[in-house]
Short mmCIF file of C-alpha atoms in Angstrom, two decimals:
data_model
loop_
_atom_site.label_atom_id
_atom_site.label_comp_id
_atom_site.label_asym_id
_atom_site.label_seq_id
_atom_site.Cartn_x
_atom_site.Cartn_y
_atom_site.Cartn_z
CA UNK A 6 -52.54 -32.02 -77.19
CA UNK A 7 -49.02 -31.09 -78.23
CA UNK A 8 -46.12 -32.99 -76.75
CA UNK A 9 -44.17 -30.75 -74.38
CA UNK A 10 -41.61 -30.77 -71.60
CA UNK A 11 -44.09 -32.01 -68.99
CA UNK A 12 -45.02 -35.01 -71.12
CA UNK A 13 -41.32 -35.58 -71.71
CA UNK A 14 -40.78 -35.89 -67.96
CA UNK A 15 -43.96 -37.81 -67.13
CA UNK A 16 -43.37 -40.30 -69.91
CA UNK A 17 -39.96 -41.26 -68.54
CA UNK A 18 -38.16 -40.02 -71.62
CA UNK A 19 -35.68 -37.94 -69.60
CA UNK A 20 -34.45 -41.08 -67.85
CA UNK A 21 -34.31 -42.96 -71.14
CA UNK A 22 -32.26 -40.20 -72.74
CA UNK A 23 -29.84 -40.15 -69.80
CA UNK A 24 -29.43 -43.93 -69.99
CA UNK A 25 -28.82 -43.63 -73.71
CA UNK A 26 -26.20 -40.94 -73.06
CA UNK A 27 -24.47 -43.25 -70.56
CA UNK A 28 -24.35 -46.02 -73.17
CA UNK A 29 -22.92 -43.54 -75.69
CA UNK A 30 -20.19 -42.48 -73.26
CA UNK A 31 -19.42 -46.11 -72.35
CA UNK A 32 -19.07 -47.08 -76.01
CA UNK A 33 -16.98 -43.98 -76.72
CA UNK A 34 -14.60 -44.46 -73.77
CA UNK A 35 -14.13 -48.21 -74.36
CA UNK A 36 -13.60 -47.70 -78.09
CA UNK A 37 -11.18 -44.82 -77.52
CA UNK A 38 -9.06 -46.79 -75.06
CA UNK A 39 -8.86 -49.86 -77.29
CA UNK A 40 -8.37 -47.73 -80.39
CA UNK A 41 -5.58 -45.74 -78.73
CA UNK A 42 -3.76 -48.92 -77.69
CA UNK A 43 -4.16 -50.31 -81.19
CA UNK A 44 -3.14 -47.00 -82.75
CA UNK A 45 -0.02 -46.73 -80.58
CA UNK A 46 1.14 -50.22 -81.52
CA UNK A 47 0.40 -49.71 -85.22
CA UNK A 48 1.92 -46.23 -85.17
CA UNK A 49 5.16 -47.59 -83.71
CA UNK A 50 5.22 -50.31 -86.38
CA UNK A 51 4.80 -47.76 -89.16
CA UNK A 52 7.39 -45.46 -87.62
CA UNK A 53 9.96 -48.23 -87.27
CA UNK A 54 9.08 -49.55 -90.76
CA UNK A 55 9.02 -53.17 -89.64
CA UNK A 56 9.04 -55.27 -92.79
CA UNK A 57 5.81 -57.17 -93.34
CA UNK A 58 3.97 -55.67 -90.38
CA UNK A 59 4.19 -52.15 -91.82
CA UNK A 60 2.42 -53.31 -94.97
CA UNK A 61 -0.32 -54.96 -92.92
CA UNK A 62 -0.83 -51.75 -90.92
CA UNK A 63 -0.86 -49.68 -94.11
CA UNK A 64 -3.56 -51.93 -95.53
CA UNK A 65 -5.62 -51.71 -92.32
CA UNK A 66 -5.49 -47.93 -92.06
CA UNK A 67 -6.12 -47.43 -95.79
CA UNK A 68 -9.20 -49.68 -95.79
CA UNK A 69 -10.73 -48.30 -92.60
CA UNK A 70 -10.14 -44.65 -93.50
CA UNK A 71 -11.27 -45.22 -97.08
CA UNK A 72 -14.57 -46.93 -96.29
CA UNK A 73 -17.55 -45.09 -94.70
CA UNK A 74 -17.83 -45.76 -90.97
CA UNK A 75 -21.45 -46.89 -91.30
CA UNK A 76 -20.44 -49.52 -93.85
CA UNK A 77 -17.79 -50.88 -91.50
CA UNK A 78 -20.43 -51.29 -88.78
CA UNK A 79 -22.77 -53.00 -91.24
CA UNK A 80 -20.06 -55.38 -92.42
CA UNK A 81 -18.93 -56.37 -88.94
CA UNK A 82 -22.41 -56.73 -87.46
CA UNK A 83 -24.39 -58.34 -90.26
CA UNK A 84 -21.39 -60.37 -91.34
CA UNK A 85 -21.14 -62.08 -87.96
CA UNK A 86 -24.52 -61.96 -86.22
CA UNK A 87 -25.89 -65.20 -87.69
CA UNK A 88 -22.76 -67.14 -86.77
CA UNK A 89 -22.74 -65.69 -83.26
CA UNK A 90 -26.45 -66.45 -82.78
CA UNK A 91 -26.02 -70.06 -83.87
CA UNK A 92 -22.92 -70.50 -81.71
CA UNK A 93 -24.52 -68.85 -78.66
CA UNK A 94 -27.70 -70.92 -79.05
CA UNK A 95 -25.70 -74.14 -79.30
CA UNK A 96 -24.00 -73.38 -75.97
CA UNK A 97 -27.13 -72.05 -74.28
CA UNK A 98 -26.25 -68.37 -74.41
CA UNK A 99 -28.90 -67.19 -76.85
CA UNK A 100 -29.67 -64.16 -74.67
CA UNK A 101 -26.12 -62.88 -75.15
CA UNK A 102 -26.56 -62.67 -78.91
CA UNK A 103 -29.72 -60.60 -78.48
CA UNK A 104 -28.60 -58.34 -75.64
CA UNK A 105 -24.82 -58.26 -75.33
CA UNK A 106 -23.57 -58.75 -78.86
CA UNK A 107 -24.72 -55.37 -80.27
CA UNK A 108 -22.66 -53.61 -77.58
CA UNK A 109 -19.67 -55.88 -78.18
CA UNK A 110 -19.62 -55.49 -81.96
CA UNK A 111 -20.21 -51.76 -81.59
CA UNK A 112 -17.08 -51.39 -79.48
CA UNK A 113 -15.13 -53.55 -81.95
CA UNK A 114 -16.26 -51.47 -84.94
CA UNK A 115 -15.70 -48.06 -83.36
CA UNK A 116 -12.36 -49.23 -81.92
CA UNK A 117 -11.22 -50.29 -85.39
CA UNK A 118 -12.16 -46.88 -86.76
CA UNK A 119 -10.59 -45.00 -83.85
CA UNK A 120 -7.47 -47.16 -84.06
CA UNK A 121 -6.93 -46.38 -87.74
CA UNK A 122 -6.98 -42.63 -87.15
CA UNK A 123 -4.97 -42.92 -83.93
CA UNK A 124 -2.32 -44.82 -85.88
CA UNK A 125 -1.68 -41.84 -88.14
CA UNK A 126 -1.72 -39.44 -85.19
CA UNK A 127 0.89 -41.49 -83.32
CA UNK A 128 3.01 -42.06 -86.42
CA UNK A 129 3.01 -38.35 -87.20
CA UNK A 130 3.95 -37.50 -83.61
CA UNK A 131 6.84 -39.98 -83.63
CA UNK A 132 8.07 -38.63 -86.97
CA UNK A 133 8.07 -35.10 -85.51
CA UNK A 134 10.49 -35.99 -82.69
CA UNK A 135 13.92 -34.51 -83.52
CA UNK A 136 16.25 -37.34 -84.50
CA UNK A 137 19.07 -35.61 -82.65
CA UNK A 138 17.41 -36.34 -79.30
CA UNK A 139 17.39 -40.07 -79.97
CA UNK A 140 20.90 -40.04 -81.46
CA UNK A 141 22.23 -38.22 -78.38
CA UNK A 142 20.64 -40.80 -76.08
CA UNK A 143 22.16 -43.63 -78.11
CA UNK A 144 25.56 -41.93 -77.99
CA UNK A 145 25.31 -41.85 -74.18
CA UNK A 146 24.70 -45.58 -74.20
CA UNK A 147 21.19 -45.46 -72.75
CA UNK A 148 19.20 -48.70 -73.11
CA UNK A 149 16.36 -48.75 -75.64
CA UNK A 150 13.64 -49.06 -73.00
CA UNK A 151 14.90 -46.00 -71.14
CA UNK A 152 15.18 -44.01 -74.36
CA UNK A 153 11.57 -44.82 -75.17
CA UNK A 154 10.28 -44.13 -71.65
CA UNK A 155 12.23 -40.92 -71.00
CA UNK A 156 12.63 -39.36 -74.45
CA UNK A 157 10.34 -40.82 -77.11
CA UNK A 158 7.09 -41.43 -75.18
CA UNK A 159 6.84 -38.00 -73.44
CA UNK A 160 7.47 -36.10 -76.67
CA UNK A 161 5.13 -38.37 -78.61
CA UNK A 162 2.33 -37.76 -76.10
CA UNK A 163 2.81 -34.00 -76.15
CA UNK A 164 2.83 -33.78 -79.93
CA UNK A 165 0.00 -36.29 -80.44
CA UNK A 166 -2.32 -34.95 -77.76
CA UNK A 167 -4.25 -32.45 -79.93
CA UNK A 168 -4.75 -35.17 -82.54
CA UNK A 169 -5.95 -37.59 -79.87
CA UNK A 170 -8.48 -34.97 -78.83
CA UNK A 171 -9.77 -34.81 -82.41
CA UNK A 172 -10.01 -38.61 -82.58
CA UNK A 173 -12.04 -38.62 -79.35
CA UNK A 174 -14.48 -36.03 -80.63
CA UNK A 175 -14.92 -38.03 -83.83
CA UNK A 176 -15.34 -41.26 -81.88
CA UNK A 177 -18.19 -39.83 -79.81
CA UNK A 178 -19.98 -38.69 -82.97
CA UNK A 179 -19.38 -42.06 -84.63
CA UNK A 180 -21.30 -43.77 -81.81
CA UNK A 181 -24.49 -42.29 -83.30
CA UNK A 182 -24.05 -44.61 -86.28
CA UNK A 183 -24.41 -47.76 -84.18
CA UNK A 184 -28.12 -47.13 -83.69
CA UNK A 185 -28.55 -49.22 -86.86
CA UNK A 186 -27.61 -52.42 -84.95
CA UNK A 187 -30.26 -51.87 -82.29
CA UNK A 188 -28.03 -50.71 -79.45
CA UNK A 189 -30.09 -48.26 -77.44
CA UNK A 190 -27.61 -45.44 -77.13
CA UNK A 191 -28.46 -41.74 -77.30
CA UNK A 192 -29.34 -41.56 -81.01
CA UNK A 193 -31.42 -44.74 -80.91
CA UNK A 194 -33.31 -43.47 -77.87
CA UNK A 195 -34.03 -40.19 -79.63
CA UNK A 196 -35.24 -42.09 -82.69
CA UNK A 197 -37.58 -44.26 -80.61
CA UNK A 198 -38.90 -41.25 -78.70
CA UNK A 199 -39.46 -39.28 -81.90
CA UNK A 200 -41.43 -42.15 -83.42
CA UNK A 201 -43.46 -42.91 -80.31
CA UNK A 202 -44.52 -39.33 -79.59
CA UNK A 203 -44.44 -37.99 -83.16
CA UNK A 204 -42.35 -35.11 -81.91
CA UNK A 205 -39.04 -35.58 -83.71
CA UNK A 206 -37.91 -31.97 -83.33
CA UNK A 207 -37.94 -32.16 -79.52
CA UNK A 208 -36.06 -35.45 -79.26
CA UNK A 209 -33.47 -34.72 -81.92
CA UNK A 210 -32.87 -31.26 -80.46
CA UNK A 211 -32.33 -32.80 -77.02
CA UNK A 212 -29.96 -35.37 -78.52
CA UNK A 213 -28.00 -32.58 -80.20
CA UNK A 214 -27.71 -30.70 -76.91
CA UNK A 215 -26.55 -33.82 -75.06
CA UNK A 216 -23.91 -34.60 -77.71
CA UNK A 217 -22.77 -30.98 -77.53
CA UNK A 218 -22.50 -31.14 -73.73
CA UNK A 219 -20.43 -34.35 -73.92
CA UNK A 220 -18.01 -32.86 -76.44
CA UNK A 221 -17.74 -29.49 -74.67
CA UNK A 222 -17.08 -31.06 -71.25
CA UNK A 223 -14.50 -33.43 -72.72
CA UNK A 224 -12.89 -30.51 -74.58
CA UNK A 225 -12.48 -28.67 -71.27
CA UNK A 226 -10.82 -31.76 -69.81
CA UNK A 227 -8.47 -32.11 -72.77
CA UNK A 228 -7.56 -28.43 -72.55
CA UNK A 229 -6.64 -28.77 -68.87
CA UNK A 230 -4.50 -31.84 -69.50
CA UNK A 231 -2.80 -30.15 -72.44
CA UNK A 232 -2.01 -27.15 -70.23
CA UNK A 233 -0.39 -29.46 -67.66
CA UNK A 234 1.67 -31.15 -70.39
CA UNK A 235 2.80 -27.75 -71.70
CA UNK A 236 3.84 -26.61 -68.19
CA UNK A 237 5.91 -29.75 -67.69
CA UNK A 238 7.63 -29.13 -71.01
CA UNK A 239 8.62 -25.60 -69.96
CA UNK A 240 9.79 -26.88 -66.57
#
């Protein structure tokens, strides 16, 4: 008998796919938040050309953007899993290494990737701010914190927002790569379902639709926020 939609429901695969999608979203959101914080700090360092730190940031962004994302995940996971297992076992937390560590290292890896691209987005946005705005604020004697909060940050956010949207879309797609470490997110769930039922077309097609729904819904949200930012600029 061919595997169909009824078997998909009766076998509990719909619930498994939804749980996998939730894990994908959780990894994506956590990685995006951490990556955006990291990218903002690194972008400011590159923009201000802080001696020593700028070179470190340049090295970080060059390495991460120059190495395939999958290889970064491999290096971070397989380069640390044995040490973490031994350490967790010694302190009686062996279950963490088996259950929690894949999620942790996944967020670390995707955050590092997201942060590298966010760095360039933030740096480019800061570089696009007219220097005259900052010079006028300095001429008025405004303190540095107020200049950043009232002049630099709002313009940076407005200019960087489309780029941040692109980083988010890429981050969600990058979460599919972490299936190699055993984290049961959407892609891993589809892989398991395809192997168990021998119906890969159904499961991979469903995974594609779910990824598309996530990106389309988030795109709608980004568009609404961008419209609000544009209205405030005109006001």
